[in-house]
mmCIF file of C-alpha atoms in Angstrom:
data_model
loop_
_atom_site.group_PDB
_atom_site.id
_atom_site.type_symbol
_atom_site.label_atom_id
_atom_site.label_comp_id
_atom_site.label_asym_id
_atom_site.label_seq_id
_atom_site.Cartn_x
_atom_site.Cartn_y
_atom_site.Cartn_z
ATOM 1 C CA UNK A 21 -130.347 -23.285 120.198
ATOM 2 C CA UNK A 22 -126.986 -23.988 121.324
ATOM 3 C CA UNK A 23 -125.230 -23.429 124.607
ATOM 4 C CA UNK A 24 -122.416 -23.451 126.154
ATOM 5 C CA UNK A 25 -120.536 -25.375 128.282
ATOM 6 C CA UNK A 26 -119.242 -23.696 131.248
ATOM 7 C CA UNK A 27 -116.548 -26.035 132.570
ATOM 8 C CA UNK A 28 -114.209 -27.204 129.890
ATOM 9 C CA UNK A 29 -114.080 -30.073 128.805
ATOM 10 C CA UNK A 30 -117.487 -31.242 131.051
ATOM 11 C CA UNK A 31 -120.644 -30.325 129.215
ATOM 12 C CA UNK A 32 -123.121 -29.008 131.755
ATOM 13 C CA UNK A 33 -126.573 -29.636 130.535
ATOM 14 C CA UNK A 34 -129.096 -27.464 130.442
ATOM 15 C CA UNK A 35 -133.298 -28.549 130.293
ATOM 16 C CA UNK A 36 -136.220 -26.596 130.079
ATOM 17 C CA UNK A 37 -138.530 -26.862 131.851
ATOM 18 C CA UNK A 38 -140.212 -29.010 129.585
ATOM 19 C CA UNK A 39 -137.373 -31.376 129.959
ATOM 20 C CA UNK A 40 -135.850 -30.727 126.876
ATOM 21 C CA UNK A 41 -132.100 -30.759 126.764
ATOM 22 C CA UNK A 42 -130.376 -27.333 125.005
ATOM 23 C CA UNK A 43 -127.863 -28.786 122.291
ATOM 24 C CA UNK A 44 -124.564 -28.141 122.880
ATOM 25 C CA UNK A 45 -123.062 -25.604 120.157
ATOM 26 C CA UNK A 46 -120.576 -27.614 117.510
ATOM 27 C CA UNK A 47 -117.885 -25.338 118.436
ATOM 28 C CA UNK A 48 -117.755 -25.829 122.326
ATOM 29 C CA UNK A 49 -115.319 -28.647 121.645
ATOM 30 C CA UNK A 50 -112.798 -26.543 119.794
ATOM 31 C CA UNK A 51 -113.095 -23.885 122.456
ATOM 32 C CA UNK A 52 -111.795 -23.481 125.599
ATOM 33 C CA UNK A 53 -113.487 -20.796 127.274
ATOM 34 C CA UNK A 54 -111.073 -20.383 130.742
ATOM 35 C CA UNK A 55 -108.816 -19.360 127.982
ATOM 36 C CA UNK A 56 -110.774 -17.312 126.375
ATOM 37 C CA UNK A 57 -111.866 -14.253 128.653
ATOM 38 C CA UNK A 58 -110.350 -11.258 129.866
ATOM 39 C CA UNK A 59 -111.695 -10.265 133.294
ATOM 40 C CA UNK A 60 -112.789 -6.354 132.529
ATOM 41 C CA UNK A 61 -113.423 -4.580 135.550
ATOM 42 C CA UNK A 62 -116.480 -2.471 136.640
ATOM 43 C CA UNK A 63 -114.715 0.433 135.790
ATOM 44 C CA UNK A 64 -113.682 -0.813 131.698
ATOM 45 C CA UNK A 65 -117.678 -1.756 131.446
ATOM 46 C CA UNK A 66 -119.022 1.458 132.875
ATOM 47 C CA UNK A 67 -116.766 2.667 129.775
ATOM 48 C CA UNK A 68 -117.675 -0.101 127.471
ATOM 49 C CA UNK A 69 -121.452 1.113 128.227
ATOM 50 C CA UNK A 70 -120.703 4.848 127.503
ATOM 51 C CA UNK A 71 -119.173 3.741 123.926
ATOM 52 C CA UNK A 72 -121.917 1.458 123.218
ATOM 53 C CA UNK A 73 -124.561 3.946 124.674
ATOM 54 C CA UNK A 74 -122.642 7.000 122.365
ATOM 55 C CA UNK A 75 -124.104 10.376 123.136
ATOM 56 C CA UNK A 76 -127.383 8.972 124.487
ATOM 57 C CA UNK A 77 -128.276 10.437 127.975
ATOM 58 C CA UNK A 78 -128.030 7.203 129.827
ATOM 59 C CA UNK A 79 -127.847 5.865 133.286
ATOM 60 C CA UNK A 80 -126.546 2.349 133.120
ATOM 61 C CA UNK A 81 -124.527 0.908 136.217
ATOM 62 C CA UNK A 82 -122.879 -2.198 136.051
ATOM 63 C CA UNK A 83 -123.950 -4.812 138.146
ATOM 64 C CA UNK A 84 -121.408 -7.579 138.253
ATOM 65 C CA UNK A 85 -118.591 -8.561 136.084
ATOM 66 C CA UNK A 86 -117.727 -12.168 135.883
ATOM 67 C CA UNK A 87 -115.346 -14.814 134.303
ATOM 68 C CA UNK A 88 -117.574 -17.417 134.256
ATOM 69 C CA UNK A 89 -118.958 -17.748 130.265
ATOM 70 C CA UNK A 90 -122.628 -16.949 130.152
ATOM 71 C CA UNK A 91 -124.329 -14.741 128.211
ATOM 72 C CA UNK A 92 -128.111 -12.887 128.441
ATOM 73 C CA UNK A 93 -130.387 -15.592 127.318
ATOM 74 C CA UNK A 94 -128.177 -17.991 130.003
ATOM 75 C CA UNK A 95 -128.766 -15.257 133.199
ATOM 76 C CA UNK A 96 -132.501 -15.705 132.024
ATOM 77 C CA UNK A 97 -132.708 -18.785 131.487
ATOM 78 C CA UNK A 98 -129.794 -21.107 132.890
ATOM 79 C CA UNK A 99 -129.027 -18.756 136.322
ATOM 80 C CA UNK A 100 -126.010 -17.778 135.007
ATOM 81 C CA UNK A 101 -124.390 -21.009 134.307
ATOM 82 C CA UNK A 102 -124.322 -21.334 130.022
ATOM 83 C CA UNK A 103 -123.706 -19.330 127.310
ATOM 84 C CA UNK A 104 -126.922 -19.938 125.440
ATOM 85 C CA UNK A 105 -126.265 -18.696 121.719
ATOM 86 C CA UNK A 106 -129.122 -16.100 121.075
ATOM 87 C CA UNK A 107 -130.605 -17.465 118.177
ATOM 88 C CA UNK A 108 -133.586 -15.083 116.892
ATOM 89 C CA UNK A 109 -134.844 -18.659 115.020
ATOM 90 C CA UNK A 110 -135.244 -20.346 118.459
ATOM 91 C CA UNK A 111 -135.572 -18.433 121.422
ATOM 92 C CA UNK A 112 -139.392 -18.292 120.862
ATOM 93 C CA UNK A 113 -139.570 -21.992 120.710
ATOM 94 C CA UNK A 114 -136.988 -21.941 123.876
ATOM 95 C CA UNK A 115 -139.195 -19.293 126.250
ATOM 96 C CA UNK A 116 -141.870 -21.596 125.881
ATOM 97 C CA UNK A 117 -140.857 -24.797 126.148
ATOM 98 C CA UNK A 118 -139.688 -23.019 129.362
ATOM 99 C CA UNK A 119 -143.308 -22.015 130.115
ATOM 100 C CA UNK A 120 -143.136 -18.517 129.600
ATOM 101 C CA UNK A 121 -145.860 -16.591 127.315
ATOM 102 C CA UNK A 122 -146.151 -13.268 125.360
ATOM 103 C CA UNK A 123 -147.494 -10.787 127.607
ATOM 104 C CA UNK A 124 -148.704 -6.826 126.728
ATOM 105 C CA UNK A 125 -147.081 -4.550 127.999
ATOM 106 C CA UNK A 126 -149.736 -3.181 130.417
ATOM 107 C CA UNK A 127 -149.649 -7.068 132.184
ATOM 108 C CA UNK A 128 -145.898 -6.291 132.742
ATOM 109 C CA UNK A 129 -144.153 -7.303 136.142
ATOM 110 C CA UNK A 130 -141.058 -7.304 138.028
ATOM 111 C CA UNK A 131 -139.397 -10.806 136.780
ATOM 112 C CA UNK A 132 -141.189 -11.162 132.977
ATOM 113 C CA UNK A 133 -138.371 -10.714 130.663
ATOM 114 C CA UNK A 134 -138.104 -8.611 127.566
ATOM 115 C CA UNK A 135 -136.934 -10.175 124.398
ATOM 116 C CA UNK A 136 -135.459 -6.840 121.912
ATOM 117 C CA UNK A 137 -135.373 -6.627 118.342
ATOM 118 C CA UNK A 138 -133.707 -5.058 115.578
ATOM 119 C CA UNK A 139 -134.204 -5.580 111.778
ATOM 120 C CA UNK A 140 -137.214 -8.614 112.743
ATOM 121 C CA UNK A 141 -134.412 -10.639 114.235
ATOM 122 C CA UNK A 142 -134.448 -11.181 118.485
ATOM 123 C CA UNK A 143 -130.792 -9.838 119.488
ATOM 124 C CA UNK A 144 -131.045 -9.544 123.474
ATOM 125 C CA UNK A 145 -132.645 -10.818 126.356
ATOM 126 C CA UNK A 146 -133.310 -9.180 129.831
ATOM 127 C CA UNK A 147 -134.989 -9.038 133.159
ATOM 128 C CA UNK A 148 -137.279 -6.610 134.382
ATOM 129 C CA UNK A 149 -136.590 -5.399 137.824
ATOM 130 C CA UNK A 150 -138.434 -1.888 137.874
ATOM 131 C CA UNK A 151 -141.860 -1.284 136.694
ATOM 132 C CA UNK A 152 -142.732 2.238 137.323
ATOM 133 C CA UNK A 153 -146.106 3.308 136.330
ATOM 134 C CA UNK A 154 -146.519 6.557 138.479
ATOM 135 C CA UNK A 155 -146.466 8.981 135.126
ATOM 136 C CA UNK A 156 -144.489 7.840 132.275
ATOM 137 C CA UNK A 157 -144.193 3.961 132.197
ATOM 138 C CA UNK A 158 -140.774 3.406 133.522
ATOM 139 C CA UNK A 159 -139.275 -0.075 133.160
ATOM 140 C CA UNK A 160 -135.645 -1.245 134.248
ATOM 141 C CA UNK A 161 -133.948 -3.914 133.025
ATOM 142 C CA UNK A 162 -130.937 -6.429 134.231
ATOM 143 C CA UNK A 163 -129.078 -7.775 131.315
ATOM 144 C CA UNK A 164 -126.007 -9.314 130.804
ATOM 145 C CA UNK A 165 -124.297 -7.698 127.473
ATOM 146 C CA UNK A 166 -122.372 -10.126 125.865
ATOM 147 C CA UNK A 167 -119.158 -10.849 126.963
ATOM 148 C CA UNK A 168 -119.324 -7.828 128.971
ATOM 149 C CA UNK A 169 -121.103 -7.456 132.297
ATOM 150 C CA UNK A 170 -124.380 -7.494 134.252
ATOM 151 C CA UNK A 171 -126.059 -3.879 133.277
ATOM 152 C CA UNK A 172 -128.803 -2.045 135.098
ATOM 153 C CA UNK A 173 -130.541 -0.015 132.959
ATOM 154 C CA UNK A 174 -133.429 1.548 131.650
ATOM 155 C CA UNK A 175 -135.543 -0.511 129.069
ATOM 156 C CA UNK A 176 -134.244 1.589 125.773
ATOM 157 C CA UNK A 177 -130.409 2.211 127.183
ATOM 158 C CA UNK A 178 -129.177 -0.247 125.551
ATOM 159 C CA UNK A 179 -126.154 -0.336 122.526
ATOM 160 C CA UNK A 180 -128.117 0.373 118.918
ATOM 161 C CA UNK A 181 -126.863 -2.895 117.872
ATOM 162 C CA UNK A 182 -130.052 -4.408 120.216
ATOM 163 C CA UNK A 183 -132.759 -2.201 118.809
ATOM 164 C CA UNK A 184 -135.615 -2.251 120.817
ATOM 165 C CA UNK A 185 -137.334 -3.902 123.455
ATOM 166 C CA UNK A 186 -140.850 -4.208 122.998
ATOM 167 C CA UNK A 187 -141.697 -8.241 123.466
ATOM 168 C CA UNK A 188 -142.489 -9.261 126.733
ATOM 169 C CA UNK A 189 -142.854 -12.800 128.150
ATOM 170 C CA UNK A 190 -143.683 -13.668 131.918
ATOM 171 C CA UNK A 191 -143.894 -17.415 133.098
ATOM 172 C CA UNK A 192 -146.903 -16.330 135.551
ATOM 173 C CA UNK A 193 -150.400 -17.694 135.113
ATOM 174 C CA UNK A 194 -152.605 -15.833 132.810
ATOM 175 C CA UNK A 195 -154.498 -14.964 135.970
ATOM 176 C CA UNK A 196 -151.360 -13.957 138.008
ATOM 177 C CA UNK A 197 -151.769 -10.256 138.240
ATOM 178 C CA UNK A 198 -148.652 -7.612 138.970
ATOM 179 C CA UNK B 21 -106.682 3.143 103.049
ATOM 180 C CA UNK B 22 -103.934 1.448 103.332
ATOM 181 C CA UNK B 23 -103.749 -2.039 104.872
ATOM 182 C CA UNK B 24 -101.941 -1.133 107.711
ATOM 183 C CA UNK B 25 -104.505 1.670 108.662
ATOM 184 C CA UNK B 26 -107.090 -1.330 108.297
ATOM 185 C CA UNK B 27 -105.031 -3.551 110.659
ATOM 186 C CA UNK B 28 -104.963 -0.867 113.492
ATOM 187 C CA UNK B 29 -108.842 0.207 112.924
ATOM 188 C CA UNK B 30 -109.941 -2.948 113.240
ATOM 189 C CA UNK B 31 -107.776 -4.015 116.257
ATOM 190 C CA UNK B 32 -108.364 -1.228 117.884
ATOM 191 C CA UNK B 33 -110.433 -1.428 121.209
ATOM 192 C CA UNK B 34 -113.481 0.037 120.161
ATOM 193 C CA UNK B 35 -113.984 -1.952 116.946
ATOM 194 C CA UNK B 36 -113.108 -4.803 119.565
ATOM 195 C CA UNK B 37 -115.763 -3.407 122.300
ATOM 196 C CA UNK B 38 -118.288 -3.656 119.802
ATOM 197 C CA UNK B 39 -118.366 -6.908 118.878
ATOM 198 C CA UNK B 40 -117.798 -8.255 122.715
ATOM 199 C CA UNK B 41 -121.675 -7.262 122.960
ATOM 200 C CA UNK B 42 -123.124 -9.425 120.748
ATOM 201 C CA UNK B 43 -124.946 -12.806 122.288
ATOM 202 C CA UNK B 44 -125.419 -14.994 118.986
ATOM 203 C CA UNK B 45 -123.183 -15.667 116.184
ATOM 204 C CA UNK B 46 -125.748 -14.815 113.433
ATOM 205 C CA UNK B 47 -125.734 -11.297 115.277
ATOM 206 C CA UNK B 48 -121.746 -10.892 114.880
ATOM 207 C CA UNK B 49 -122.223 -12.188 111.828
ATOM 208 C CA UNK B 50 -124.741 -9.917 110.252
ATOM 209 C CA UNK B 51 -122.956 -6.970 112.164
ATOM 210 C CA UNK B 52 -119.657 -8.069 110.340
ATOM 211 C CA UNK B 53 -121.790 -7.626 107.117
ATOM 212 C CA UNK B 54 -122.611 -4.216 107.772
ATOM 213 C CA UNK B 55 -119.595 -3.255 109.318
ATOM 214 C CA UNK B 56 -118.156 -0.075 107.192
ATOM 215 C CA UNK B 57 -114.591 -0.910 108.203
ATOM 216 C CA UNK B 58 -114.632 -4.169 106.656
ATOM 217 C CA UNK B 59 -116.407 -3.436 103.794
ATOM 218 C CA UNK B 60 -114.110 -1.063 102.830
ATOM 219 C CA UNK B 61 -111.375 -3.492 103.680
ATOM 220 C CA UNK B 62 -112.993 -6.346 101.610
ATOM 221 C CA UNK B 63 -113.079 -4.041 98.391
ATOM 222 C CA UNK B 64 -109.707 -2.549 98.699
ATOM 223 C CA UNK B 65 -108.850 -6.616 99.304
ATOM 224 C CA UNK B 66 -111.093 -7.592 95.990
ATOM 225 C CA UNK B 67 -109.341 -4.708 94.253
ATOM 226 C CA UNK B 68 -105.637 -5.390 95.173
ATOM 227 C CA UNK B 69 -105.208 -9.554 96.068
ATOM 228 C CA UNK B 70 -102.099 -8.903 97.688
ATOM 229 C CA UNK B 71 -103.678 -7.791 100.597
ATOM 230 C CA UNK B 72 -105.415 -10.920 100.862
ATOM 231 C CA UNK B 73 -101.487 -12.916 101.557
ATOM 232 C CA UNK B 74 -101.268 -9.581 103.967
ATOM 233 C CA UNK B 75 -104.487 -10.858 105.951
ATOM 234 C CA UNK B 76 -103.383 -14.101 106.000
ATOM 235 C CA UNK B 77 -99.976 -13.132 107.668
ATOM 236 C CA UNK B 78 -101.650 -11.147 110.138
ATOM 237 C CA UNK B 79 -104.043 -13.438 111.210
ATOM 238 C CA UNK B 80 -100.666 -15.801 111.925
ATOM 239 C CA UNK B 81 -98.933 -12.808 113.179
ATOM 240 C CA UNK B 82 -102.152 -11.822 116.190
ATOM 241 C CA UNK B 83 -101.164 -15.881 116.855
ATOM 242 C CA UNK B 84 -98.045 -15.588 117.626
ATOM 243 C CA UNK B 85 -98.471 -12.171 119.279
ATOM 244 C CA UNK B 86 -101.170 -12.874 121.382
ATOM 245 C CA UNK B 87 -99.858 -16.421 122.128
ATOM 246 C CA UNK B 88 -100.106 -16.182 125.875
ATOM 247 C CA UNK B 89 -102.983 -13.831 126.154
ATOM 248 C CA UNK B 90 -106.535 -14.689 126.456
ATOM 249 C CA UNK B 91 -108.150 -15.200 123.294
ATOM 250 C CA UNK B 92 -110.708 -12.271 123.508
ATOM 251 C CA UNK B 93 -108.014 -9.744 123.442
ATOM 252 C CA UNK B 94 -107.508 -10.465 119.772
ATOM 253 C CA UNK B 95 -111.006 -12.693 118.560
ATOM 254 C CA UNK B 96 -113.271 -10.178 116.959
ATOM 255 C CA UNK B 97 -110.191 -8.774 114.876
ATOM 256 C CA UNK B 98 -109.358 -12.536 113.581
ATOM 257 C CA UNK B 99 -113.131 -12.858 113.122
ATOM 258 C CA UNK B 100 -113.266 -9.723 111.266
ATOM 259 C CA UNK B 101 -110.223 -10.629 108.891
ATOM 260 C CA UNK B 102 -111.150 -14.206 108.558
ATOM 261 C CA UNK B 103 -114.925 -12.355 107.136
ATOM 262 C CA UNK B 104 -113.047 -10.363 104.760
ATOM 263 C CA UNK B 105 -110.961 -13.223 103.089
ATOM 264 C CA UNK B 106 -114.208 -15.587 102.934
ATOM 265 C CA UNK B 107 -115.772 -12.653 100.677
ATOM 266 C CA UNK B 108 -112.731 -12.889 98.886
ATOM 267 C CA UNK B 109 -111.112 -15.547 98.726
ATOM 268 C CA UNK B 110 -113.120 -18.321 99.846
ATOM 269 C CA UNK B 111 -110.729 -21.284 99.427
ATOM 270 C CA UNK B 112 -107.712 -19.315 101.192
ATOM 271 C CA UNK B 113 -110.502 -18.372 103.821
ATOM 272 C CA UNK B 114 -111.247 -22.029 104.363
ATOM 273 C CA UNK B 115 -108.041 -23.342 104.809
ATOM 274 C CA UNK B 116 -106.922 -20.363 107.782
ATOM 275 C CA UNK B 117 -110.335 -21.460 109.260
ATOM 276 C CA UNK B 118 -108.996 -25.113 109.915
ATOM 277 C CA UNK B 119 -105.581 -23.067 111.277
ATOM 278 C CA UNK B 120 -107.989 -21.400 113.580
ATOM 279 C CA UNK B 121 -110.140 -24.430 114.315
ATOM 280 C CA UNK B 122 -106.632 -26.264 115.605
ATOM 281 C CA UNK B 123 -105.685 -23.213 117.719
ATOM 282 C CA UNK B 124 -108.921 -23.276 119.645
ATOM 283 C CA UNK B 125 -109.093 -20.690 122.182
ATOM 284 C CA UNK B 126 -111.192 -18.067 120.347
ATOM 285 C CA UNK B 127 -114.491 -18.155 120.203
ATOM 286 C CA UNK B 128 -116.598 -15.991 117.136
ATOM 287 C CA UNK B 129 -113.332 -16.827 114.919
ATOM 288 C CA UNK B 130 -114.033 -20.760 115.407
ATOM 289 C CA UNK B 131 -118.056 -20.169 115.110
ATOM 290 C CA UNK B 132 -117.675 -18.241 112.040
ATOM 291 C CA UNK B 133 -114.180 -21.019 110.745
ATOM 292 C CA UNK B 134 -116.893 -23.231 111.156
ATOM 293 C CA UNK B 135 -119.790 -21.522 109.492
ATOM 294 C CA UNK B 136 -116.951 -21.533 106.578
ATOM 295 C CA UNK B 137 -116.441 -25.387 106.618
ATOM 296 C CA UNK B 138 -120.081 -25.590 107.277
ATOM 297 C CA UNK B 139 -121.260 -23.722 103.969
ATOM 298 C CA UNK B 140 -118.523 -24.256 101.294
ATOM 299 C CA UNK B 141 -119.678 -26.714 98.775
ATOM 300 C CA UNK B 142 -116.626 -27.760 96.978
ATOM 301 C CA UNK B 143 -115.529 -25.292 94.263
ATOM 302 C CA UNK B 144 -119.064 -23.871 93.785
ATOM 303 C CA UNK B 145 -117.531 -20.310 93.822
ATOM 304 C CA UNK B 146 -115.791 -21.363 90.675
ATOM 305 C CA UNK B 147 -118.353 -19.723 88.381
ATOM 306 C CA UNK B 148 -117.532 -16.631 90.086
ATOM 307 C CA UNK B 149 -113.885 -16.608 89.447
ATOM 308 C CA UNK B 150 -111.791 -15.272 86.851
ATOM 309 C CA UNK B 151 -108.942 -17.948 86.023
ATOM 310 C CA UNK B 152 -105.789 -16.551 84.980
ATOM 311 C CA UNK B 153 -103.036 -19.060 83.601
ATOM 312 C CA UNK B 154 -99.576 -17.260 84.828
ATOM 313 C CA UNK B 155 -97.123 -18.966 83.599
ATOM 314 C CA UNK B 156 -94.995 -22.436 82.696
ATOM 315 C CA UNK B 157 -93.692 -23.746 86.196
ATOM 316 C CA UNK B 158 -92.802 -27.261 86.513
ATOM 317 C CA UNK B 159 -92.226 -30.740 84.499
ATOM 318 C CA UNK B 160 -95.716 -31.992 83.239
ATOM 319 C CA UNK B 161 -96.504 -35.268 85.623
ATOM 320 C CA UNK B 162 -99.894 -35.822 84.352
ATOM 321 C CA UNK B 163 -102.702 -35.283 81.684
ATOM 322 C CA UNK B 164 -104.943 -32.033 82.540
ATOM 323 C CA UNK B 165 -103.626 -29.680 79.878
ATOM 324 C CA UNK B 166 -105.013 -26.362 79.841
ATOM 325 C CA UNK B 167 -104.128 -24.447 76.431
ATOM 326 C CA UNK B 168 -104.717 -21.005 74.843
ATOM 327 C CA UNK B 169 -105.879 -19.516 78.175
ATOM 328 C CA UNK B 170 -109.019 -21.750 78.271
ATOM 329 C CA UNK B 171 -109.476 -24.019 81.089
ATOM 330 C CA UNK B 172 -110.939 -27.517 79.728
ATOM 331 C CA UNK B 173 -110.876 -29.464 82.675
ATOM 332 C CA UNK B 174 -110.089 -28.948 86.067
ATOM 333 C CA UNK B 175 -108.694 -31.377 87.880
ATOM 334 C CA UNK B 176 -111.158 -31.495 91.862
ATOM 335 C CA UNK B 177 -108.354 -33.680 93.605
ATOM 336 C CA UNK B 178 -105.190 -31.394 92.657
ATOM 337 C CA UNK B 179 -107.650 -27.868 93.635
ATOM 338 C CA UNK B 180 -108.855 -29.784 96.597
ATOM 339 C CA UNK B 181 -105.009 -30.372 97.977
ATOM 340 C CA UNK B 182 -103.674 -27.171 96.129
ATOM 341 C CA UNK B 183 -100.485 -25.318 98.431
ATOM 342 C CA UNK B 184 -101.009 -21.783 98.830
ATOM 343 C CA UNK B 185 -98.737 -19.643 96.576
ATOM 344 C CA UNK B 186 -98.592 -15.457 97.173
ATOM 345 C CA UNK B 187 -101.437 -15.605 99.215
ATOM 346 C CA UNK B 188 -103.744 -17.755 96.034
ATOM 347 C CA UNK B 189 -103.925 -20.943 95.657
ATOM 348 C CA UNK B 190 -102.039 -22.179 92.756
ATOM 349 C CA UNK B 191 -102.733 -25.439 90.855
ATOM 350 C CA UNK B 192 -99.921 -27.012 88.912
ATOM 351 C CA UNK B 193 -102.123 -28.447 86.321
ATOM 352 C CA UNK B 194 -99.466 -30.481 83.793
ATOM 353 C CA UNK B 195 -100.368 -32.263 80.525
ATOM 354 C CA UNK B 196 -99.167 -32.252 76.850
ATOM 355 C CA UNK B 197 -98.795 -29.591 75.111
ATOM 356 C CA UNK B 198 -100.932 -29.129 71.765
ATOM 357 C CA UNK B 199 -98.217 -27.239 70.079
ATOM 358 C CA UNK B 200 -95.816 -30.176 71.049
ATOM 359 C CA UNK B 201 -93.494 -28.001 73.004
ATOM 360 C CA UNK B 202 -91.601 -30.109 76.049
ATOM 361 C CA UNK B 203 -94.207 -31.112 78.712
ATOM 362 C CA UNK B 204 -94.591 -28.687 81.384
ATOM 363 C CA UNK B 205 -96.753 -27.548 83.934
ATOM 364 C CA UNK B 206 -98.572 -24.625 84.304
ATOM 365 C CA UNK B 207 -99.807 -22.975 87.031
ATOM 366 C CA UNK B 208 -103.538 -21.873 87.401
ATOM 367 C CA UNK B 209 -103.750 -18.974 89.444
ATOM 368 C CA UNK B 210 -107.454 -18.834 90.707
ATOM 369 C CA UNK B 211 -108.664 -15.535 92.445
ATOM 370 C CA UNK B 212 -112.101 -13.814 92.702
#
């Protein structure tokens, strides 16, 4: 697992809770990230959502856009300070040295996270906000897309490339109820 | 297609958009893989090698361009080419991944210039190569002759420091000639 560092040349370090360190990616010393990104505004993500979302029926706002470097597995898991390199190999290993474990769906709460999937490989990471169990299970999800910003949305409107959603991991105590 | 209608597919904003999604370099990089555009770009490219001195120009040309910009306006479509000439031309593909690697700034280009690095064992693509011997070039300076269109030995520290020549890397492998002609060198034109 490799992150980021968000303040060029300084390496922030990142620990589980565990108190292991994330390794810093290799290529964080050729790259300097300040330099790197364009700040998009709300209005070019609300479009970079409708291209990713296609002709899906979808209802994704955008939360926040930022120029500070962090990805979806670092608003999970570093508060928004790294880009932590979503690595389908690791992030397992990296929820639960964090003290998170898998939980069904039927346990699920506002602040578990869901991990989403496509082709047996992990591609993105959110939080659940909404869990909406009145008819239809409804869940909402804030994720961080990329490069691109914060996104509200609901647990499936999300670009293809992410697949689906359907691993979920809460930090509560097995005997922590919703 | 022609290369040009590659160039301004794959630099267009939504191929760009795409790509500015992804949270892991093994998911741009497996994207890249399936990516339709590029695959049709790295065939035309293993069909017609002068496209791959094209994508080395333009790679150069997005630097100088883009020289003031940030380096996400023009990342993924570096990425994208760099992709194309490592399925292709794997030693050319190396050496514009140290150019990128110097230039900094970008940020799936260096993961993937580095992936490159990373993963090439020296000249183990070889076996996958078809050598073609072009032509006489310069006086012979040394003793790795290759005669009758059949490489005998190949020479790791000239291919390791070999200039690039038309886009290929081109060897000037010298040595005596078995015909006892004047010594010369040839050039060994290597391309996949």
């Amino acid at each position: 697992m490799s992150v980021l560092p968000t303040a060029y040349p300084e390496q922030v370090p990142v620990y589980l809770r565990s108190g292991d360190l994330v390794e810093l990616p290799e290529h964080s010393s050729y790259v300097n990230l300040r330099e790197y990104l364009v700040a998009h505004t709300v209005a070019e993500n609300t479009k970079i959502a409708r291209e990713a979302l296609g002709a899906r029926k979808s209802l994704v706002t955008v939360r926040s856009v930022s120029e500070y470097p962090y990805n979806c597995v670092g608003m999970v898991l570093a508060n928004r300070r790294a880009w932590i390199d979503m690595d389908s190999d690791e992030i397992e290993n990296l929820l639960t040295k964090d003290g998170f474990r898998k939980v069904p769906a039927k346990e699920l709460s506002v602040g578990d996270v869901v991990l989403y999937e496509q082709d047996n490989e992990y591609t993105h990471i959110g939080m659940v906000i909404c869990v909406d169990r009145q008819s239809v299970t409804n869940i909402w999800v804030l994720s961080k897309w990329g490069f691109a910003g914060e996104m509200i949305h609901h647990l499936h409107d999300v670009p293809s490339e992410y697949g689906l959603g359907r691993h979920f991991w809460s930090e509560r105590k097995s005997d922590e109820t919703a | 297609m022609k290369l040009h209608e590659f160039f301004r597919e794959i630099e267009s904003t939504r191929f760009q958009s795409r790509y500015m999604l992804f949270s892991g370099f093994k998911l741009v990089r497996n994207a890249l893989s399936k990516d339709q555009t590029l695959a049709a770009l790295i065939n035309e490219t293993r069909r017609n090698h002068t496209y791959i001195d094209g994508i080395g120009t333009r790679i150069l040309s997005l630097f100088v361009k883009h020289k003031d910009d940030p380096g996400a306006s023009y990342d993924v479509a570096v990425a994208a080419y760099l992709f194309c000439l490592y399925r292709t031309d794997p030693l050319f593909a190396k050496k514009m991944g140290e150019h990128i690697l110097e230039k900094g700034k970008l940020w799936w280009s260096v993961d993937l210039a580095l992936h490159i690095s990373r993963n090439m064992k020296p000249f183990a693509h070889l076996h996958k190569m078809h050598i073609h011997i072009s032509d006489y070039a310069y006086p012979i300076q040394n003793s790795n002759w290759i005669s009758q269109g059949e490489p005998k030995r190949l020479n790791s520290a000239a291919l390791s420091s070999a200039p690039i020549v038309n886009g290929k890397y081109a060897w000037n492998i010298s040595g005596q000639s078995p015909v006892n002609s004047p010594q010369k060198t040839k050039t060994l034109v290597l391309s996949v």
